[in-house]
Coordinates of C-alpha atoms and ligand atoms in Angstrom, one line a residue:
X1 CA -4.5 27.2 -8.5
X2 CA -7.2 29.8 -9.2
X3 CA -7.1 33.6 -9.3
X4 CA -7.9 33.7 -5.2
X5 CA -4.9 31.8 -4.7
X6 CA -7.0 28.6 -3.9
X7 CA -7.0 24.8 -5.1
X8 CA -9.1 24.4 -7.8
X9 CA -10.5 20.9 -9.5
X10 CA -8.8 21.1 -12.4
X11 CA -5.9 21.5 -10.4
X12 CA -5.8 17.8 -9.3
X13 CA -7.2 14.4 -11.4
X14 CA -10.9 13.4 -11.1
X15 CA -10.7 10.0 -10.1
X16 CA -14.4 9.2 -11.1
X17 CA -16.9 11.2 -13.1
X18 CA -20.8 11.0 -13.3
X19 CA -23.0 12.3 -15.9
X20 CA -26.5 12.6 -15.8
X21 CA -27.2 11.6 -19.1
X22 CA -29.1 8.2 -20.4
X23 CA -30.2 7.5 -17.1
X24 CA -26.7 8.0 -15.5
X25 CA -23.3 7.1 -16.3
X26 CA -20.1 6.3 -13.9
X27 CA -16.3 6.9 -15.6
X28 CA -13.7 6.5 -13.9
X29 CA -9.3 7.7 -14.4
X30 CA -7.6 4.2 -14.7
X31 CA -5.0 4.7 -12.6
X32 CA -3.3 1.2 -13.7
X33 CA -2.0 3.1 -16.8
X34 CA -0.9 6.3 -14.9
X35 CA 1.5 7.9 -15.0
X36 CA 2.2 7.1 -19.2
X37 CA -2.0 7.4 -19.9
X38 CA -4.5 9.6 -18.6
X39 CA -7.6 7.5 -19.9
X40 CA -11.3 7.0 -18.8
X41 CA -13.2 3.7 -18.7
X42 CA -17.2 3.7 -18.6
X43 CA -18.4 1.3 -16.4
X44 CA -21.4 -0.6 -17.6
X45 CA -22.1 -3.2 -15.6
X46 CA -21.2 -4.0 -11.5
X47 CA -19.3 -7.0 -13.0
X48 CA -17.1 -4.3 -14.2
X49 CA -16.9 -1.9 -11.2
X50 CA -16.1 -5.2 -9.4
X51 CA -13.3 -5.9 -11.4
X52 CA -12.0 -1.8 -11.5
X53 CA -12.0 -1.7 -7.9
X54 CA -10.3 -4.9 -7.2
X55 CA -7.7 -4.3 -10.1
X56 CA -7.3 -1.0 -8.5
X57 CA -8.2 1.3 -11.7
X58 CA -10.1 2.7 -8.8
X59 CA -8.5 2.5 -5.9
X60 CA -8.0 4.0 -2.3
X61 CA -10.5 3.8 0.5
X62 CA -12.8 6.9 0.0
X63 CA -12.4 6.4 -3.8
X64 CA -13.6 2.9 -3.4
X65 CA -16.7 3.8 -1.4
X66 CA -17.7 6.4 -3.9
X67 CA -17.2 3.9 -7.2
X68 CA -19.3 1.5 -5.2
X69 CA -22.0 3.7 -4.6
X70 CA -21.9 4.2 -8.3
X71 CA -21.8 0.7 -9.1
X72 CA -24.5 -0.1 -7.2
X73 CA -26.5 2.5 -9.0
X74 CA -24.9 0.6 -12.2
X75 CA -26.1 -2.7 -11.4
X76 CA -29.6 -1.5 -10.4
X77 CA -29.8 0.3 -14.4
X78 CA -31.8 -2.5 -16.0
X79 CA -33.9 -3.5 -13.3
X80 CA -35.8 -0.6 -13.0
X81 CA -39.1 -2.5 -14.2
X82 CA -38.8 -5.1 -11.4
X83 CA -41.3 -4.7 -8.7
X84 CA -40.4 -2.9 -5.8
X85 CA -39.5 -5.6 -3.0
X86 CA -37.6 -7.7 -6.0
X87 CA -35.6 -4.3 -7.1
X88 CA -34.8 -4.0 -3.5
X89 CA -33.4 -7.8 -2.9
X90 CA -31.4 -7.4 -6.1
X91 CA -29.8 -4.0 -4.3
X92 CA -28.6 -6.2 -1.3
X93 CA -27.2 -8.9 -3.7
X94 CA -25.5 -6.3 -6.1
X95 CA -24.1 -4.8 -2.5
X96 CA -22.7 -7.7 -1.1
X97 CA -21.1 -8.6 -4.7
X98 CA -19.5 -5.0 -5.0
X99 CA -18.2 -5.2 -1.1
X100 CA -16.4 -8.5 -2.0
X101 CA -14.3 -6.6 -4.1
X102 CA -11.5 -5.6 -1.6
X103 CA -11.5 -6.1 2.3
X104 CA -9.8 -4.0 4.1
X105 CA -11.4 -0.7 3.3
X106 CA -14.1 -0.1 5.1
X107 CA -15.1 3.1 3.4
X108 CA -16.2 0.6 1.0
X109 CA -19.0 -1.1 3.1
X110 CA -19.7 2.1 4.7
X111 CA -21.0 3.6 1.4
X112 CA -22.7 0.4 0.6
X113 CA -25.0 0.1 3.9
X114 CA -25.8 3.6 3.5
X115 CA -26.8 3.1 0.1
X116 CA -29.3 0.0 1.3
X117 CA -30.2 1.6 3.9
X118 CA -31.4 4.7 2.2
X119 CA -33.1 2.2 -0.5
X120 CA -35.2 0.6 2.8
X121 CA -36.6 4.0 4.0
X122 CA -37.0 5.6 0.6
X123 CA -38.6 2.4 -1.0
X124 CA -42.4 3.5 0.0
X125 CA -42.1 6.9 -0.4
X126 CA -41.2 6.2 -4.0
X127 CA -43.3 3.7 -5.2
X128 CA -41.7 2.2 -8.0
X129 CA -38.4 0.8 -8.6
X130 CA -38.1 3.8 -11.7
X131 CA -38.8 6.4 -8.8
X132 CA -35.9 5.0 -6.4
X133 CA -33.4 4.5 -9.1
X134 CA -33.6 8.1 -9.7
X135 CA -33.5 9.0 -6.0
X136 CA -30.5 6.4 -5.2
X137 CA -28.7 8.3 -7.8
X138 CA -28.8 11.2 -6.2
X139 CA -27.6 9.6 -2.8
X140 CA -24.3 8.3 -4.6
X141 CA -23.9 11.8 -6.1
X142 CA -25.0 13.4 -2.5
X143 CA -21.8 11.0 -1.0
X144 CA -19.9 11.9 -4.2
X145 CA -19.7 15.4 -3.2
X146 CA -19.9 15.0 0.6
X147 CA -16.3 13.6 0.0
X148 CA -14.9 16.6 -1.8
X149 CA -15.9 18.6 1.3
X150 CA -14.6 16.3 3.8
X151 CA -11.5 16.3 2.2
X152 CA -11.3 20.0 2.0
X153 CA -11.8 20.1 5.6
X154 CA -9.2 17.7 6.4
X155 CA -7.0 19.9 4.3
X156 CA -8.6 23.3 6.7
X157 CA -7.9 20.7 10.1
X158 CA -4.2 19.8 9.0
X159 CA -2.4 22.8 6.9
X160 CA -1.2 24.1 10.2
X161 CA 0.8 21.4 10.6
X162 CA 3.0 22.4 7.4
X163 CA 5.9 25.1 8.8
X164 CA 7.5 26.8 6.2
X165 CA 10.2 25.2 4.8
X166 CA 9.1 22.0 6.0
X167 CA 9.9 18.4 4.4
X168 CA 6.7 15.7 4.8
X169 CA 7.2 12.2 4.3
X170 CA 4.3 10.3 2.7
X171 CA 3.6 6.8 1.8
X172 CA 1.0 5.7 -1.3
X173 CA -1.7 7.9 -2.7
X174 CA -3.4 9.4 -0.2
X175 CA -4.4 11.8 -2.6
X176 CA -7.4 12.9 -5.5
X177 CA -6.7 10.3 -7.0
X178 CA -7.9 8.1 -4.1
X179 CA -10.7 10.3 -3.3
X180 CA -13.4 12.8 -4.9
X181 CA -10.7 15.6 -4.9
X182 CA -8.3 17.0 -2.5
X183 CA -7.1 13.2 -1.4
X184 CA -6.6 13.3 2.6
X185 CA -3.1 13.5 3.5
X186 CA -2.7 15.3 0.2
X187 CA -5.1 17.9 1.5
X188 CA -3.2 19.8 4.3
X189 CA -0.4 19.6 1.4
X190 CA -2.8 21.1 -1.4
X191 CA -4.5 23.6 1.0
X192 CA -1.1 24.7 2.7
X193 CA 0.7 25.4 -0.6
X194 CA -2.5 27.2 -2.4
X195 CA -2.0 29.4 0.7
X196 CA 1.4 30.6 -0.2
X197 CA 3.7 27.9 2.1
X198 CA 6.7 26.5 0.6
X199 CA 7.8 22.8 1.5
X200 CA 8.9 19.5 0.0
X201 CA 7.3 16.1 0.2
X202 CA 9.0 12.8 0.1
X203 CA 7.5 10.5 -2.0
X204 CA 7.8 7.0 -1.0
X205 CA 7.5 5.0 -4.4
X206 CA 5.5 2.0 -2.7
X207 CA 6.2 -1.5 -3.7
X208 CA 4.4 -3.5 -5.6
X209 CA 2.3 -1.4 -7.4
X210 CA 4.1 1.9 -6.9
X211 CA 1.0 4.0 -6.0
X212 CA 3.8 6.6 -4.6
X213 CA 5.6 6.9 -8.0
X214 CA 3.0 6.5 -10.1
X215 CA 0.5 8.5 -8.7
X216 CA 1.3 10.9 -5.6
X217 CA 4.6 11.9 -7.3
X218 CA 3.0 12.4 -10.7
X219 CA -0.4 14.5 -9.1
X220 CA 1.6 16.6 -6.5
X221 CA 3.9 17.6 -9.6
X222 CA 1.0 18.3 -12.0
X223 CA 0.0 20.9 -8.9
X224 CA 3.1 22.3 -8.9
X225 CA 3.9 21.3 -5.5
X226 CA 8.2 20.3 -4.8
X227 CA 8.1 16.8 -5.0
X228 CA 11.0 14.1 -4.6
X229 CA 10.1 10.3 -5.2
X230 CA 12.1 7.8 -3.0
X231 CA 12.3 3.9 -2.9
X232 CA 11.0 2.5 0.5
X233 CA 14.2 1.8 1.7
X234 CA 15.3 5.3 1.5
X235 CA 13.2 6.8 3.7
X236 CA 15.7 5.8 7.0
X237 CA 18.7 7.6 5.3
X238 CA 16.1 10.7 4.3
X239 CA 14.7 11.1 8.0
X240 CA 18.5 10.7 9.2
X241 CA 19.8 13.4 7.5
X242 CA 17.1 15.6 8.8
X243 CA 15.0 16.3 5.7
X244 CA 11.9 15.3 7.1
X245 CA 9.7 17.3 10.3
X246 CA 6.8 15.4 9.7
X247 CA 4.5 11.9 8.0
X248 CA 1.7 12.3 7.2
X249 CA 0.4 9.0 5.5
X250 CA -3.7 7.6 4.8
X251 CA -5.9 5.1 6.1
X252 CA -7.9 2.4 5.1
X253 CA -9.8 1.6 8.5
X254 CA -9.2 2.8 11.8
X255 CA -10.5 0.4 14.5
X256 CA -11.7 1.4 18.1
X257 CA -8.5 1.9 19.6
X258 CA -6.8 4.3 16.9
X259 CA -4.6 0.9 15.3
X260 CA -4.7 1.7 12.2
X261 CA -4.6 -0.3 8.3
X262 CA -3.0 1.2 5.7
X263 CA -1.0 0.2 2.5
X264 CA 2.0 -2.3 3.2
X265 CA 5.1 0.2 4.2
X266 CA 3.2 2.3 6.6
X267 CA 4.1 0.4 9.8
X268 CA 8.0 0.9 8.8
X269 CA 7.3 4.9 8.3
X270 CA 5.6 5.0 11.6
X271 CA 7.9 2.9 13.2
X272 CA 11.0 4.9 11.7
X273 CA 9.4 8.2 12.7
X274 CA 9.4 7.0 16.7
X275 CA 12.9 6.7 16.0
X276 CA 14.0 9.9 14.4
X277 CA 11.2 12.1 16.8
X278 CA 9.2 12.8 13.6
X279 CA 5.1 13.2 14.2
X280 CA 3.1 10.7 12.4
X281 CA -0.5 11.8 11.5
X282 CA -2.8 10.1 9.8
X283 CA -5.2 11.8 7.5
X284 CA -8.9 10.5 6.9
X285 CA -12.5 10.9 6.9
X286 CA -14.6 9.8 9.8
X287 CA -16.3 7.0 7.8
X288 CA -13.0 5.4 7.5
X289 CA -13.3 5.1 11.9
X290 CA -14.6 1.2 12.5
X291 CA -15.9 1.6 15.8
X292 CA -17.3 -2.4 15.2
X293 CA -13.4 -3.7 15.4
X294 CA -11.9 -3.7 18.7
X295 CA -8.5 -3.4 17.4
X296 CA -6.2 -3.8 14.4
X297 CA -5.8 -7.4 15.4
X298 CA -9.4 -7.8 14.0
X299 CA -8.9 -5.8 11.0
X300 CA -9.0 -7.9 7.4
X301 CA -5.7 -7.3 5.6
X302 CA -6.7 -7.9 1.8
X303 CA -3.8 -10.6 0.2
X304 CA -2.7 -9.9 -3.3
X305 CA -1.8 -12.1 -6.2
X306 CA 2.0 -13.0 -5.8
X307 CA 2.8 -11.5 -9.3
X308 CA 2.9 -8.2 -8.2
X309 CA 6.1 -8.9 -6.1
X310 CA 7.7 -11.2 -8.7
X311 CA 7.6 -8.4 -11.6
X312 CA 8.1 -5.3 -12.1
X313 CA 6.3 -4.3 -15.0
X314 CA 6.3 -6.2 -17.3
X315 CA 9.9 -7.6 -16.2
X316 CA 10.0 -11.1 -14.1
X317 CA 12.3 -10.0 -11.5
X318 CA 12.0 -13.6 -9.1
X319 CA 12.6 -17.2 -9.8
X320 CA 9.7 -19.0 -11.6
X321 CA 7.6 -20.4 -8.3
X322 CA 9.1 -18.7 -5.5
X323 CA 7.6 -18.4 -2.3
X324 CA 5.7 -14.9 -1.9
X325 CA 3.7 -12.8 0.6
X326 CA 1.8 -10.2 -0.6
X327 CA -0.4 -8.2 2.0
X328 CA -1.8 -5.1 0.6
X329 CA -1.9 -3.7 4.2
X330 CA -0.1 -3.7 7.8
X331 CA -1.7 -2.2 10.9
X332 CA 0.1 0.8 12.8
X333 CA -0.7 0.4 16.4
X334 CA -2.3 3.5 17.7
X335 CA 0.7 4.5 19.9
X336 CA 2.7 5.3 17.1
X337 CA 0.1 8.0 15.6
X338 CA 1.0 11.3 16.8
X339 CA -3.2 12.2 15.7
X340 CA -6.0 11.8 13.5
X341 CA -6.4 14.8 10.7
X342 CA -10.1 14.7 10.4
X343 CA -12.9 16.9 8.5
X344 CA -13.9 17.6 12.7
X345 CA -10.3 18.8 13.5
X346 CA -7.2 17.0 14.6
X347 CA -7.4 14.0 17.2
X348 CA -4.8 13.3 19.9
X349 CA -4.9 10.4 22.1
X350 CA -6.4 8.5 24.1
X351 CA -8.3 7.7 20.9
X352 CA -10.5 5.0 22.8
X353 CA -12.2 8.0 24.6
X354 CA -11.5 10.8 21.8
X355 CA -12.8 9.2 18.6
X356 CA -15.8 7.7 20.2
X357 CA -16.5 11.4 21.7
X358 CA -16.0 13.1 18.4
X359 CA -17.5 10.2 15.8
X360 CA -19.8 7.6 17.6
Ligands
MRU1 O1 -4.3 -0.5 -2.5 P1 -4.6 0.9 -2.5 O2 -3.9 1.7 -3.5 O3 -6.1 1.1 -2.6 O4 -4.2 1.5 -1.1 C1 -4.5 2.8 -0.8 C2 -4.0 3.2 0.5 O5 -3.5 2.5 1.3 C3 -4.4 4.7 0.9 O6 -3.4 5.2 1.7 C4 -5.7 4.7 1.7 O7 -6.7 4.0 1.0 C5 -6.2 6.0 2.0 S1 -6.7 6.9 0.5 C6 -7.2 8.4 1.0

């Protein structure tokens, strides 16, 4: 916290850094090491933003949109001398390759197509390939910090949900690390307690990949915030002895209706809260709203390799060749969400009519 009382960046981890020098370079935290190693990677080629994003050293949805935008921007480096109308076909191949990195984000694609189509209308303006480069740059870096306000005002639309004394149950990393810098159900967390409110949050650890231990538990702590990680299956007993008021989880695409995709685990949360009469909000930006999907029935749900459910760590913890599922996402249908915590404000049902009104 800062001497006004406020969250400041170097109170939360910078998922992904740019610097201006040598034409531009993209780091970014790899969060596979975190908690044990805070260490930055360059990225120097899409091939390799490709591989961070789908290895998750990068990872949550508007994270993922940002590092593309960046690896775009990467990709397009060396091909600065290329005529115009080649530099641009080479953008929409380097585009596709990026967004085939993970599915079910659609932040992802979002910041992709807006990156293209700025590239289209900008293209004559600039003149040359060298000219663009420079001015794509600055639209990565323009949705770079675009983010870090959205996520301060979906901190602004949602601290009033925190009461004093509170408990709020989250599940994965909804937070900086999985955006530019406030997260989004970190946010009304972050902004709350800069503001003097006292409450604890529930950690759910997350299985496979443990983005709740390794990453919300660890940056909430860093902040100084009162923090207590939980296995998935503890949540039940936690909500039934009364310890948590309110969910508040993140999203990785919200289709048309308000069903929802986020990380495998959410649908129990949600599904547990109905139960136990706890709201369940979900936090996120409006590009994460897929008004193109009907429903969650349409929505991609990304399939992981089946070693992340037979180990933990580096431990086997399965029989050699057992059968394994590993989705990476379920979908919440829309009439378990208690509301949308937006950078526009907070959205209630009946999402068909409401999100369309406030983001179409
Ligand atoms: O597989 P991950 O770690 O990228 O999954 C992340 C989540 O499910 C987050 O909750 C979601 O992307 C929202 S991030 C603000």
């Amino acid at each position: 916290m800062n001497d006004s009382g406020s969250i400041s960046a170097s109170s939360v981890p910078r998922s992904l850094r740019w610097e201006d020098e040598e034409g531009g370079e993209l780091y970014i935290l790899d969060q596979t090491k975190l908690p044990g190693e805070v260490v930055e990677e360059r990225q120097d080629s899409a091939e390799q933003v490709w591989e961070s994003i789908r290895q998750l050293k990068v990872r949550g949805a508007p994270a993922i949109g940002i590092a593309g935008a960046y690896g775009l921007v990467i990709g397009l480096k060396p091909l600065v001398d290329l005529d115009l109308r080649e530099f641009l076909t080479q953008a929409e191949r380097i585009a596709a390759y990026l967004n085939s990195s993970r599915p079910t984000a659609v932040n992802l694609s979002w910041a992709l197509n807006r990156m293209l189509a700025f590239a289209r209308s900008n293209a004559e303006k600039a003149g040359t390939s060298a000219v663009l480069y420079k001015l794509l740059v600055g639209e990565a870096k323009l949705i770079h910090a675009e983010d870090r306000a959205i996520c301060r005002g979906i901190g602004e639309s949602g601290e009033v949900l925190l009461n004093e004394g509170c408990g709020v149950l989250t599940h994965c990393n909804a937070g900086a690390l999985a955006t530019s810098e406030l997260g989004t159900a970190t946010a009304p967390m972050y902004l709350a307690f800069s503001h003097g409110k006292r409450f604890r949050v529930y950690a759910d650890e997350t299985r496979p990949l443990l983005q709740g231990a390794r990453l919300t538990s660890w940056e909430l702590k860093r902040a100084g915030l009162d923090v207590t990680l939980i296995c998935d299956d503890m949540a039940a007993y936690v909500m039934s002895k009364g310890l948590v008021n309110l969910c508040i989880v993140g999203c990785d695409r919200v289709a048309a209706n308000g069903d929802t995709a986020n990380k495998i685990g959410t649908l129990g949360v949600a599904i547990l809260a109905k139960h136990f009469s706890i709201p369940f909000y979900v936090a996120c930006p409006s590009s994460t709203f897929d008004f193109a999907t009907a429903t969650g029935a349409d929505i991609h749900i990304e399939e992981r390799s089946a070693e992340e459910v037979t180990s933990f760590g580096a431990r086997e913890t399965a029989p050699k060749e057992i059968k394994v599922m590993n989705p990476a996402f379920d979908v919440t249908p829309h009439e378990l969400i208690s509301g949308f915590i937006t950078e526009k404000g907070i959205v209630r049902p009946d999402y068909r009519k409401n999100l369309e009104r406030a983001f179409r």
